[in-house]
Short mmCIF file of C-alpha atoms in Angstrom, two decimals:
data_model
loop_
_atom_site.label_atom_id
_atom_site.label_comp_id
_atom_site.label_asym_id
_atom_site.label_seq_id
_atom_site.Cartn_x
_atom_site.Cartn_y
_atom_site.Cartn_z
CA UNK D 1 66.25 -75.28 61.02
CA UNK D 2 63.56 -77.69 59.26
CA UNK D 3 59.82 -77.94 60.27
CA UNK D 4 59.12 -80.44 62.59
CA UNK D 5 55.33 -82.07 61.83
CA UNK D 6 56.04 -83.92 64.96
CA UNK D 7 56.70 -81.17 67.21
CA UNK D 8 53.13 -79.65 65.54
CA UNK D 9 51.34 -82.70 66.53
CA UNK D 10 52.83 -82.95 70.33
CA UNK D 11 51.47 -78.99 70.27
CA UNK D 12 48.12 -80.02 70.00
CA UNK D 13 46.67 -81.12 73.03
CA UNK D 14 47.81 -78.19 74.39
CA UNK D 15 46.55 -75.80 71.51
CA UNK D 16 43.04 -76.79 72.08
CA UNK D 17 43.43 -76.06 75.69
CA UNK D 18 44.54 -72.74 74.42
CA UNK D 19 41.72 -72.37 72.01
CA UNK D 20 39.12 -72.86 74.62
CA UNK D 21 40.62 -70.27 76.91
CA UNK D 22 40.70 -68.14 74.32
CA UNK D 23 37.03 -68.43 73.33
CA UNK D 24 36.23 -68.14 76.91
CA UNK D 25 37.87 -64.70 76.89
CA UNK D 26 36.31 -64.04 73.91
CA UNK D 27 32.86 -64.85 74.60
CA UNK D 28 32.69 -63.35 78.28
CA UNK D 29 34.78 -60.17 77.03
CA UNK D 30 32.36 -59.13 74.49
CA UNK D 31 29.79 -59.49 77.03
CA UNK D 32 31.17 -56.98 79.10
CA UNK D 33 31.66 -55.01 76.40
CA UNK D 34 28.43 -54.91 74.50
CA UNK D 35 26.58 -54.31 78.08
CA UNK D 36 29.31 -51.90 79.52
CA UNK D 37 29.73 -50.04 76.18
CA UNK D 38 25.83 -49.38 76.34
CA UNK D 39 25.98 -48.24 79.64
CA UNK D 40 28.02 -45.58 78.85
CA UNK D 41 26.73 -44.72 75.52
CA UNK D 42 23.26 -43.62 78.04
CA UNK D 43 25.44 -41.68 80.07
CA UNK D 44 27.00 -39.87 77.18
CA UNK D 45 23.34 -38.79 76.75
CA UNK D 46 22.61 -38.12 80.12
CA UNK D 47 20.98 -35.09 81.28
CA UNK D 48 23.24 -33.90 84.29
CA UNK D 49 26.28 -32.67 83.04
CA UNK D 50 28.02 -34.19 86.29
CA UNK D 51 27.66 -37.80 84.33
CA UNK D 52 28.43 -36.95 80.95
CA UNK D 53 31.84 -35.36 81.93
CA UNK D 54 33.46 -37.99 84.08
CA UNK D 55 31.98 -40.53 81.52
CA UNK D 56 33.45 -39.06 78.23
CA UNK D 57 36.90 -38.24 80.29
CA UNK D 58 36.97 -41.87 81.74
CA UNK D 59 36.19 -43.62 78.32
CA UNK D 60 38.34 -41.42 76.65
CA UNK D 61 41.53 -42.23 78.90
CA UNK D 62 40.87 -45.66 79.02
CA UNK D 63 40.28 -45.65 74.74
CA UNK D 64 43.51 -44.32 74.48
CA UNK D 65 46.36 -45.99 77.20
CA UNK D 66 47.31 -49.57 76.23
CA UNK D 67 45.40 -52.44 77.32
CA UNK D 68 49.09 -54.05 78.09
CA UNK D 69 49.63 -51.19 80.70
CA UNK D 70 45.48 -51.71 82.61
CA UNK D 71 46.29 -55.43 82.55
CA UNK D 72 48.99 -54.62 84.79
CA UNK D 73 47.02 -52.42 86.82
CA UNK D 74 44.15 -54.26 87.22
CA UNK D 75 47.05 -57.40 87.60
CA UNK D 76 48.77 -56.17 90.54
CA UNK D 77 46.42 -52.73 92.03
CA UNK D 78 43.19 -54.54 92.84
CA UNK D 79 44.75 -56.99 95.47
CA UNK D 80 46.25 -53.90 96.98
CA UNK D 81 42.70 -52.67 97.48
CA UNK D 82 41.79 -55.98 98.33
CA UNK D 83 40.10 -57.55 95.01
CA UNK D 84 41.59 -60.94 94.68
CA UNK D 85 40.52 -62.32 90.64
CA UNK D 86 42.00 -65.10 89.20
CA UNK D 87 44.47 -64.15 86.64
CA UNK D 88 41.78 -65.19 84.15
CA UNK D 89 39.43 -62.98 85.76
CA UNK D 90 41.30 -60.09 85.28
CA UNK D 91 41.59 -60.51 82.18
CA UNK D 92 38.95 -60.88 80.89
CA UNK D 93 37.37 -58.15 82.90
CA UNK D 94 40.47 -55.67 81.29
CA UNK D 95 39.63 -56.86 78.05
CA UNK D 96 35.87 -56.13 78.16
CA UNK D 97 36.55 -53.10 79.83
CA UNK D 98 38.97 -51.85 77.32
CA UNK D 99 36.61 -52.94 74.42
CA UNK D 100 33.69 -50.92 76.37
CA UNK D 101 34.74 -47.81 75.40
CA UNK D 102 34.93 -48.83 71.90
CA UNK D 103 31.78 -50.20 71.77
CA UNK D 104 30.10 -46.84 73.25
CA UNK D 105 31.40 -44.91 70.66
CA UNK D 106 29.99 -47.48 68.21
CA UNK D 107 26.26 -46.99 70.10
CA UNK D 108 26.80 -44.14 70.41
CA UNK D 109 27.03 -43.73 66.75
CA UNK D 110 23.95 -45.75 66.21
CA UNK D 111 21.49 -43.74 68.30
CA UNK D 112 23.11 -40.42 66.75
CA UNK D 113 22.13 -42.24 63.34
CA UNK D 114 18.48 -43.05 64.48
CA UNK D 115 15.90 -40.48 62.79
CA UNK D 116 14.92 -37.52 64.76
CA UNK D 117 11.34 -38.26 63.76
CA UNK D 118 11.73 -41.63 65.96
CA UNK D 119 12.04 -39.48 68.74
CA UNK D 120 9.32 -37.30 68.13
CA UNK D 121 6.97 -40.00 67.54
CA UNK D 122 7.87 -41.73 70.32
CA UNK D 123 7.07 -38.89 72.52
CA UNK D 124 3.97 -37.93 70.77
CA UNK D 125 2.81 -41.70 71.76
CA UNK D 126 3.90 -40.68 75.64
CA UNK D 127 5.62 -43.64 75.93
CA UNK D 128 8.01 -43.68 79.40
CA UNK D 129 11.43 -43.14 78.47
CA UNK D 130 12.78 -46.80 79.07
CA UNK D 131 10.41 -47.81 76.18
CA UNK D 132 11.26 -45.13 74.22
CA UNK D 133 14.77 -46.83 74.36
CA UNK D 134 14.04 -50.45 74.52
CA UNK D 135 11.30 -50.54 71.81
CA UNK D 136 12.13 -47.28 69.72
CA UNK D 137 15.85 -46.46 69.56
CA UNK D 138 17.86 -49.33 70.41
CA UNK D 139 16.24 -51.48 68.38
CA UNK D 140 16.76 -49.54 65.30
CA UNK D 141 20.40 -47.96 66.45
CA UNK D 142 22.03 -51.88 67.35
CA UNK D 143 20.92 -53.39 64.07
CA UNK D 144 22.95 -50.96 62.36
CA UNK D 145 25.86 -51.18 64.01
CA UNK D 146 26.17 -54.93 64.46
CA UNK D 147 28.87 -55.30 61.50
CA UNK D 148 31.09 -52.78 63.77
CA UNK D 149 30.71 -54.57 67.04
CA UNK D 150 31.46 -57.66 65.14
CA UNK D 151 34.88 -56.08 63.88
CA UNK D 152 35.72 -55.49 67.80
CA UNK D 153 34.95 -58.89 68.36
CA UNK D 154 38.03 -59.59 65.89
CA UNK D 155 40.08 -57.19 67.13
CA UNK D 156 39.22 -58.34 70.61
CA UNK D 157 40.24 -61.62 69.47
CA UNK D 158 43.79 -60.12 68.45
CA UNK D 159 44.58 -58.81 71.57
CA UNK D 160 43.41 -62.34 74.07
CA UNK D 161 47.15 -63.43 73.10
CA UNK D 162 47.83 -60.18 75.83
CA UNK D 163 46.64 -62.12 78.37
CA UNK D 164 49.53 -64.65 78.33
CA UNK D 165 51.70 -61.65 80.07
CA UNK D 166 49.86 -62.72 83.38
CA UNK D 167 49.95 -66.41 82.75
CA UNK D 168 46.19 -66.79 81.17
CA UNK D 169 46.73 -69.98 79.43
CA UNK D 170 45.60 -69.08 76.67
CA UNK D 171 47.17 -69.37 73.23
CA UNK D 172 50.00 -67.83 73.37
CA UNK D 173 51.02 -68.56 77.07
CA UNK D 174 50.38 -72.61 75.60
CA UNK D 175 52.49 -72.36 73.16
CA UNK D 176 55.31 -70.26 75.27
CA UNK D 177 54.62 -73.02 77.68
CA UNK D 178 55.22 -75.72 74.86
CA UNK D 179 58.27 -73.97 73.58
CA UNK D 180 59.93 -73.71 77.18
CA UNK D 181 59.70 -77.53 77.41
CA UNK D 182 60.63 -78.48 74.11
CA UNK D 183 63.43 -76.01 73.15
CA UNK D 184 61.21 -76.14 69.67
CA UNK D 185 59.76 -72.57 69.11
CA UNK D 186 59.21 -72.53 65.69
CA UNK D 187 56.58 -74.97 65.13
CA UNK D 188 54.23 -73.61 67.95
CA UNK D 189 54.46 -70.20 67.15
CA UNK D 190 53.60 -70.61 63.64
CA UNK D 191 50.47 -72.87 64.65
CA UNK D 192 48.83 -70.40 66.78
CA UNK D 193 50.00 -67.26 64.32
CA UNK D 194 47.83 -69.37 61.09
CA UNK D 195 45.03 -70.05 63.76
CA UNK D 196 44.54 -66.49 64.43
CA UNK D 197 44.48 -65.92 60.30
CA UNK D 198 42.31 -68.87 59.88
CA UNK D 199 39.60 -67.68 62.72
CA UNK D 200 40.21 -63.76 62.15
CA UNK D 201 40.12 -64.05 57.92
CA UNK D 202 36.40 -65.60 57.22
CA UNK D 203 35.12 -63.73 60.50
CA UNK D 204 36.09 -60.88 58.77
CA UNK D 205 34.24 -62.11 55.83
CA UNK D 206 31.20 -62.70 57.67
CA UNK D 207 30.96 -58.59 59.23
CA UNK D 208 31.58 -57.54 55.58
CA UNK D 209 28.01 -59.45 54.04
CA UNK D 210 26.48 -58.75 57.68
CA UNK D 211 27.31 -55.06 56.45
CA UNK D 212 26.54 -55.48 52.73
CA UNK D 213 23.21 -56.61 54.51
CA UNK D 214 21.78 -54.22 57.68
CA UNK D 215 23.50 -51.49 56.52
CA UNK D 216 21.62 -50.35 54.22
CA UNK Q 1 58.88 -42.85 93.92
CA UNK Q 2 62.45 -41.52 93.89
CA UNK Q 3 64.51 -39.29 91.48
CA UNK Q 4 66.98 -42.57 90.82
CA UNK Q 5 64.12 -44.38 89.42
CA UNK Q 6 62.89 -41.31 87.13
CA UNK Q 7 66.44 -40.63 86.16
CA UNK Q 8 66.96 -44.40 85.09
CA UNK Q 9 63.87 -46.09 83.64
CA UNK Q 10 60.93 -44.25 83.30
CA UNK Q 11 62.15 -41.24 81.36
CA UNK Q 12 64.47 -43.37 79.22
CA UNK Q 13 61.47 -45.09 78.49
CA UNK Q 14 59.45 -42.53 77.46
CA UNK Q 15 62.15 -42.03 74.82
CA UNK Q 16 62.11 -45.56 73.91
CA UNK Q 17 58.57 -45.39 73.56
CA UNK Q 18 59.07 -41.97 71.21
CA UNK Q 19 61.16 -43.94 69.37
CA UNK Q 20 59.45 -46.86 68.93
CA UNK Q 21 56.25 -44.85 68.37
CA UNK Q 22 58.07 -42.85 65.03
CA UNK Q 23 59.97 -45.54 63.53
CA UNK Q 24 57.37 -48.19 63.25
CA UNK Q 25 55.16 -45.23 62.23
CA UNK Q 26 57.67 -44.71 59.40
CA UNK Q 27 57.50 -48.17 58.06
CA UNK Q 28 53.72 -48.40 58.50
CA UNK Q 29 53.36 -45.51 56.55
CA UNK Q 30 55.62 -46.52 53.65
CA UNK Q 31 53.46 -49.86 54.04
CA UNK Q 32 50.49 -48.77 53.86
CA UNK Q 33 50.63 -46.33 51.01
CA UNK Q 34 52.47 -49.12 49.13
CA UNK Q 35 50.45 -52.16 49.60
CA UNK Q 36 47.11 -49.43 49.40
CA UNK Q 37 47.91 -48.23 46.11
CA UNK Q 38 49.08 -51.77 44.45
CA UNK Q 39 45.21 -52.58 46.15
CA UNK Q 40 44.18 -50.26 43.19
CA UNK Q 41 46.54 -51.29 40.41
CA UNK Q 42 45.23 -52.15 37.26
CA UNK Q 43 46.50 -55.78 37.00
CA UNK Q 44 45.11 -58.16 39.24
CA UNK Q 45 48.15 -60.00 40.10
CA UNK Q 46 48.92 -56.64 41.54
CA UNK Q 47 45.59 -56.45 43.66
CA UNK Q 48 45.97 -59.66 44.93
CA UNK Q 49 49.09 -60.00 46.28
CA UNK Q 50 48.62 -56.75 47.94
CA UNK Q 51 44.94 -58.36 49.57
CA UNK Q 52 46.92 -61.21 50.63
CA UNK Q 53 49.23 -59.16 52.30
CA UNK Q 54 46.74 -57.25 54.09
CA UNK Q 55 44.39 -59.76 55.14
CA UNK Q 56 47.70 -62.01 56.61
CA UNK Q 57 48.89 -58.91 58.70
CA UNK Q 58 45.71 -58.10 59.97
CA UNK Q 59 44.44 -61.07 60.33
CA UNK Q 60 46.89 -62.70 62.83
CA UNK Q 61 47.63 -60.49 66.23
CA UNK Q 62 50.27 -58.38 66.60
CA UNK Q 63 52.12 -59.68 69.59
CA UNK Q 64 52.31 -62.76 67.71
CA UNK Q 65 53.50 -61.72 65.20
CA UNK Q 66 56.28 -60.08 67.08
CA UNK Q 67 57.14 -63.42 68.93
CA UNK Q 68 57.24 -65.04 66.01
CA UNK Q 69 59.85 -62.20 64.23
CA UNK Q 70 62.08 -62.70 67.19
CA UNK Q 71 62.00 -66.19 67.91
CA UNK Q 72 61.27 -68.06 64.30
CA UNK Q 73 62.94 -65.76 62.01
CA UNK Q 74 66.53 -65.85 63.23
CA UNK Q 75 66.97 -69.29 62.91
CA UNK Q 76 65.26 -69.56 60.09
CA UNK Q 77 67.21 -66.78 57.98
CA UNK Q 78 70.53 -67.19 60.63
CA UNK Q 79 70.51 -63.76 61.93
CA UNK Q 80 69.21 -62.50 65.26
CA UNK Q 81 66.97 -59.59 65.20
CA UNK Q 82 67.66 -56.70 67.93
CA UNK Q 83 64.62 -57.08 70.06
CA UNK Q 84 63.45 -53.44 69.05
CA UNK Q 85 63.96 -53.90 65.02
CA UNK Q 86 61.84 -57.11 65.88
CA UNK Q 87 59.08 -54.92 67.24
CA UNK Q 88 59.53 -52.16 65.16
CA UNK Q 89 59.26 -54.51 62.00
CA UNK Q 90 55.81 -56.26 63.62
CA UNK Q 91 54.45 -52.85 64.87
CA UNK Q 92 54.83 -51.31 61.54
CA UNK Q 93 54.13 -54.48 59.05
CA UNK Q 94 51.01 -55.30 61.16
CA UNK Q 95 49.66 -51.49 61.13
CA UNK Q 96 50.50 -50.73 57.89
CA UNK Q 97 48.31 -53.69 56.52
CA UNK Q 98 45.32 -51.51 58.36
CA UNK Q 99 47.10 -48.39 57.07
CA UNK Q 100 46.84 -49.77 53.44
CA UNK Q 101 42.22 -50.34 53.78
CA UNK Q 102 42.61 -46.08 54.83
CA UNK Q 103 44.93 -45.71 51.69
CA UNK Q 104 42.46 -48.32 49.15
CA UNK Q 105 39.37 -46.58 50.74
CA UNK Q 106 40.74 -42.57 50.19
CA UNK Q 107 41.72 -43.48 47.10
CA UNK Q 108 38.46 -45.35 45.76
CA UNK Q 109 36.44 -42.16 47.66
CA UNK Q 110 37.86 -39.84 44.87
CA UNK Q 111 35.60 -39.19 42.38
CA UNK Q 112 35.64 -40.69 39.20
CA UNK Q 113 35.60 -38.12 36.87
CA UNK Q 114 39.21 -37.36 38.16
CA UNK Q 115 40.59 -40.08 37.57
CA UNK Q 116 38.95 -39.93 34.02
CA UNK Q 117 40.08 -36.45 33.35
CA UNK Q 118 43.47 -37.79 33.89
CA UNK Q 119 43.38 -40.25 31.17
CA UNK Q 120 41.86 -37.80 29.08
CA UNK Q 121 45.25 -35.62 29.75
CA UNK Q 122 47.04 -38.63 28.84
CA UNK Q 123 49.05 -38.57 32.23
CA UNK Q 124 50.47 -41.85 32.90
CA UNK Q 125 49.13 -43.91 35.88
CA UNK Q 126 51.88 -42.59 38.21
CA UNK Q 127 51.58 -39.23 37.12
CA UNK Q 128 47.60 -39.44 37.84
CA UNK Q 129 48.39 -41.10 41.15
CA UNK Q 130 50.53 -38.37 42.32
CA UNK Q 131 49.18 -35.07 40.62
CA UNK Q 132 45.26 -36.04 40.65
CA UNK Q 133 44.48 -38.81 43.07
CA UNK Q 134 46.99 -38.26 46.04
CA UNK Q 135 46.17 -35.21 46.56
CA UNK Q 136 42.71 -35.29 47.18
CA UNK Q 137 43.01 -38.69 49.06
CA UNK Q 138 45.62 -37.34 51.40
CA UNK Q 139 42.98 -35.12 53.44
CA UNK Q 140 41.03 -38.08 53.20
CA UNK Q 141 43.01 -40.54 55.20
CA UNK Q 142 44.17 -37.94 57.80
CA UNK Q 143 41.35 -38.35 60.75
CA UNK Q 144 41.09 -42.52 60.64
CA UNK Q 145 45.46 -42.41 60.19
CA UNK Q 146 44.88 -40.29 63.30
CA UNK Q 147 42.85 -43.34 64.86
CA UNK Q 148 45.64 -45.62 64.02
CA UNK Q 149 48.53 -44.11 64.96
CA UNK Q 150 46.76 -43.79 68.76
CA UNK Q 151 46.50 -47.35 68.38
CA UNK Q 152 50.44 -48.18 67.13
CA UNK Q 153 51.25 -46.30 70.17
CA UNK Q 154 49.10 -48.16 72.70
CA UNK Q 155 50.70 -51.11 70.79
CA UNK Q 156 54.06 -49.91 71.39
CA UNK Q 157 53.53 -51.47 75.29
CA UNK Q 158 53.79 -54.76 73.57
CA UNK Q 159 57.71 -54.25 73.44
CA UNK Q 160 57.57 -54.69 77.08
CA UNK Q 161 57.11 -58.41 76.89
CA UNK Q 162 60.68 -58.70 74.57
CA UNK Q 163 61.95 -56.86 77.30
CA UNK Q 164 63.20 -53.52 75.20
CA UNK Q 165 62.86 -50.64 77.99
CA UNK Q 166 59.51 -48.80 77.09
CA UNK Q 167 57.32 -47.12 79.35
CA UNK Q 168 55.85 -50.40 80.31
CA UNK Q 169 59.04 -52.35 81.12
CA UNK Q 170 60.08 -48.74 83.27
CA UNK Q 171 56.81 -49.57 85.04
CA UNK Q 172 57.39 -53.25 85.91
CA UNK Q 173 60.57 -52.44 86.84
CA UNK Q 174 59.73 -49.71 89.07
CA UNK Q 175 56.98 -52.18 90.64
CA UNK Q 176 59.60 -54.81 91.23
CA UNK Q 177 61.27 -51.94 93.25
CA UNK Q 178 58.93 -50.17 95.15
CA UNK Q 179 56.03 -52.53 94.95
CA UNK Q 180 53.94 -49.64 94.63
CA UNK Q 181 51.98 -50.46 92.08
CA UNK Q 182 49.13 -47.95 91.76
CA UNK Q 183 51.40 -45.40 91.76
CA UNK Q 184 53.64 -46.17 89.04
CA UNK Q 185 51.12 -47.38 86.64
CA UNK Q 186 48.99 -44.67 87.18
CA UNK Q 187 51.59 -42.65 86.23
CA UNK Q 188 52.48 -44.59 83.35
CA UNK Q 189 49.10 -44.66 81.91
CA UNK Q 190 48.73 -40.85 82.14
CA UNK Q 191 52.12 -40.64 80.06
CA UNK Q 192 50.34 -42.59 77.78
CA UNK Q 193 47.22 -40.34 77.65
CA UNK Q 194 49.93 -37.32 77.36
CA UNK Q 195 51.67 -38.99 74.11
CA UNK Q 196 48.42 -39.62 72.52
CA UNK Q 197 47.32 -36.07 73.06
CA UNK Q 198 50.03 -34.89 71.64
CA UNK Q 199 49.83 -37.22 67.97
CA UNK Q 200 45.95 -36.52 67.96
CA UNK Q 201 47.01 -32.57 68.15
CA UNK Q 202 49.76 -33.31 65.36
CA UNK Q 203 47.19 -34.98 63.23
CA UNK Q 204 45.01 -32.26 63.59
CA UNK Q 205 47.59 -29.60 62.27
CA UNK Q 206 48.63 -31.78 59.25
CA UNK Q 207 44.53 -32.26 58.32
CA UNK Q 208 44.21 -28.64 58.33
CA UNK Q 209 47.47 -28.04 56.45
CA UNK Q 210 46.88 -31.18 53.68
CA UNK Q 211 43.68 -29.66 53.52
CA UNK Q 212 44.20 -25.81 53.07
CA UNK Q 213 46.87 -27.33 50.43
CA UNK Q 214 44.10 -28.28 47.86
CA UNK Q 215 41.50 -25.66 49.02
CA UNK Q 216 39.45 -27.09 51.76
CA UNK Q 217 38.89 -26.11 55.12
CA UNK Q 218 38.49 -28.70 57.82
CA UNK Q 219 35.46 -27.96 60.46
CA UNK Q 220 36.33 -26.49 63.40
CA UNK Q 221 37.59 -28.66 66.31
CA UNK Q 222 34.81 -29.91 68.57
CA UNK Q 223 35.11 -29.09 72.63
CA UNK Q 224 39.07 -28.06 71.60
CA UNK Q 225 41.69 -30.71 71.59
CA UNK Q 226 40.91 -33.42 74.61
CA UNK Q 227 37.82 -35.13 72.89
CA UNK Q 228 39.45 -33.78 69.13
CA UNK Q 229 39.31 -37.71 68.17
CA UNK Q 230 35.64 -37.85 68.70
CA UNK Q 231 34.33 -36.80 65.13
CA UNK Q 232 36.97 -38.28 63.80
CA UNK Q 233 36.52 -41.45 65.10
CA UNK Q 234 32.41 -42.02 63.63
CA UNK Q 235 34.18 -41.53 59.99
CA UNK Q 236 36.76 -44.06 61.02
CA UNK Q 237 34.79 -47.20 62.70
CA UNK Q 238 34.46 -49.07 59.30
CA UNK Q 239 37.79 -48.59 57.89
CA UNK Q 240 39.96 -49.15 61.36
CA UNK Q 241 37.09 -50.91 63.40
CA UNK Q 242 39.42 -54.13 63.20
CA UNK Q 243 42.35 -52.14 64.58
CA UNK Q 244 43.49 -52.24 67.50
CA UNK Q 245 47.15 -53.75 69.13
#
């Protein structure tokens, strides 16, 4: 078995389909994430007790069952109930759920990490409470922990190739889809496997100074 | 759902999924406490081949990774892997390259002078390793290993897709028969929650034990075993924050 440059280069329109699907995921996934994730890392702090508990329970199950196993659920269970998504939908919406209850714990971190006297002052200048969070505490709780969202990010990145088990095209399902056709499964395989090291590598880079930098 | 369908898939899966779950947990761990301590070996050529290492394994997915191991490498080396040594051998390569940053980063945590009253005793740098630096780092790495070996089993699901008869597969397959599909992945993402409350107990008892071994008592258990991974997991976000599948 020799390598086969011109089995790399037939890849490539198909590759860069499969990088832009994967960015796509990417992009919108982290979305969901960062805004889901916050939303529970509030309700982790909510008064009523009948919040917090179905909150930690829920993140907590979803944190740790494999996001393999909800893609299938959320694959095949929500047209039951009537929900039709796209299969790209679906994913992405699994993926930024999944993520979600990584990133609360990561908030959650943050605001645990914000000074008591933050608190205090803010209540000593009466502000409402939605200022208190918007002006006082998150800003000072998310600039800390932007080097750890940032390492979801790449591990969110890591697990998009999931996606190709319902037929996402995105990197992996291309070059599945390439292989099928062409018999040739080195050559793909190995493409999108550097791609991920050549994306994942200096992004990695780039949370470890963001860390060296708002971290302390 | 109907006893046949227990009987047949999903409880031979769940064994699979044991399996699968100690095995690459095996490897990982002889990985990662390999490729963590050349990370701190004195010559560089040493240090660097062991960064290369980790940054390749963690820096590509894992489910790649396992395609590629089962459909590059046979004809490459002439031999066909078994589809579960092919995901045992990505599982554990790929989470023991995050298993080695625990390793570097217990080790580096333990204070200097220890290391320094070592070479004042003239050990050797094995002998320091394993009678000085080892033991203290042990404790060290046990919540974030905890982390990580809750993630190697959720990426134990990725086995599925080689078709090697996990949980998962049991649950496709018991879709395709019953098309009842809330049902049986429900239930196969509670067995899921089940295993993982089981290794985060385990953990627990080894931290106390590798602790009480060199003197130190671990705090006490927040809220009792269901939300156990909680403190644990604060300490672990910068080590294993780029874990995950």
């Amino acid at each position: 078995m020799t390598w086969d440059w011109s089995a790399v280069a037939d890849f490539m329109p198909r590759f860069w389909d499969g990088v832009l699907v994967t960015l796509q995921v990417l992009v919108l996934g982290s979305l969901i994430s960062f805004s889901l994730g916050l939303v529970w890392a509030l309700a982790f702090r909510a008064p009523s007790r009948f919040v917090r508990w179905p909150v930690n329970v829920f993140t907590e199950f979803v944190r740790t069952t494999p996001l393999l196993v909800q893609l299938f659920f959320l694959y095949f269970v929500l047209p039951e109930w009537g929900v039709q998504f796209s299969a790209l939908t679906t994913g992405t919406i699994a993926i930024g759920l999944h993520y979600s209850t990584y990133t609360a714990q990561v908030y959650r971190a943050g605001i645990d990490a914000v000074p008591r006297g933050q608190w205090e002052a803010a209540k000593a200048l009466s502000l409402p409470a939605h200022r208190t969070w918007s002006a006082v505490i998150l800003p000072q709780a998310i600039r800390r922990i932007t080097p750890a969202l940032g390492n979801y990010v790449i591990a969110m990145l890591k697990d998009t190739p999931l996606l190709a088990a319902i037929g996402v095209l995105e990197l992996l399902q291309q070059s599945r889809l390439e292989s099928a056709s062409t018999f040739q499964y080195t050559e793909p395989l190995t493409v999108i496997g550097i791609a991920f090291i050549l994306i994942a590598y200096p992004a990695s880079l780039l949370v470890r100074s963001l860390e060296r930098r708002l971290v302390r | 759902m109907t006893a046949g369908l227990w009987q047949n898939w999903v409880l031979p899966g769940i064994w699979i999924t044991v399996q699968l779950l100690v095995y690459s947990a095996a490897l990982a761990a002889v990985t990662a406490f390999a490729v963590g301590m050349a990370r701190t070996h004195r010559s560089r050529a040493v240090r660097f081949l062991a960064g290369l290492y980790t940054e390749i394994f963690r820096g590509t997915s894992a489910l790649v990774l396992m395609f590629w191991l089962f459909f590059v490498v046979p004809p490459l080396m002439g031999w066909q892997l078994v589809p579960m040594w092919a995901a045992v051998l990505a599982l554990g390569l790929s989470y023991g390259a995050y298993g080695a940053e625990i390793v570097r980063g217990a080790l580096n945590s333990v204070a200097r002078s220890q290391r320094e009253s070592g070479i004042a005793l003239s050990f050797s740098p094995w002998q320091r390793m394993r009678l000085i630096l080892l033991p203290q780092a042990v404790p060290e790495m046990m919540p974030p290993f905890c982390n990580l070996l809750v993630e190697l089993l959720k990426g134990t699901a990725l086995v599925s897709l080689l078709g090697v008869g996990d949980v998962s597969f049991a649950a496709y397959l018991v879709r395709l028969a019953t098309q009842e599909s809330a049902q049986i992945y429900t239930i196969s993402l509670v067995i899921y929650f089940v295993l993982a409350m089981v290794v985060t107990r385990s953990m627990k008892a080894l931290e106390r034990r590798t602790k009480r071994n060199i003197g130190i008592e671990p705090e006490p258990a927040l809220l009792g075993g269901l939300f156990a991974r909680r403190s644990a997991s604060a300490a672990g976000t910068e080590v294993a924050g780029g874990a995950s599948k």
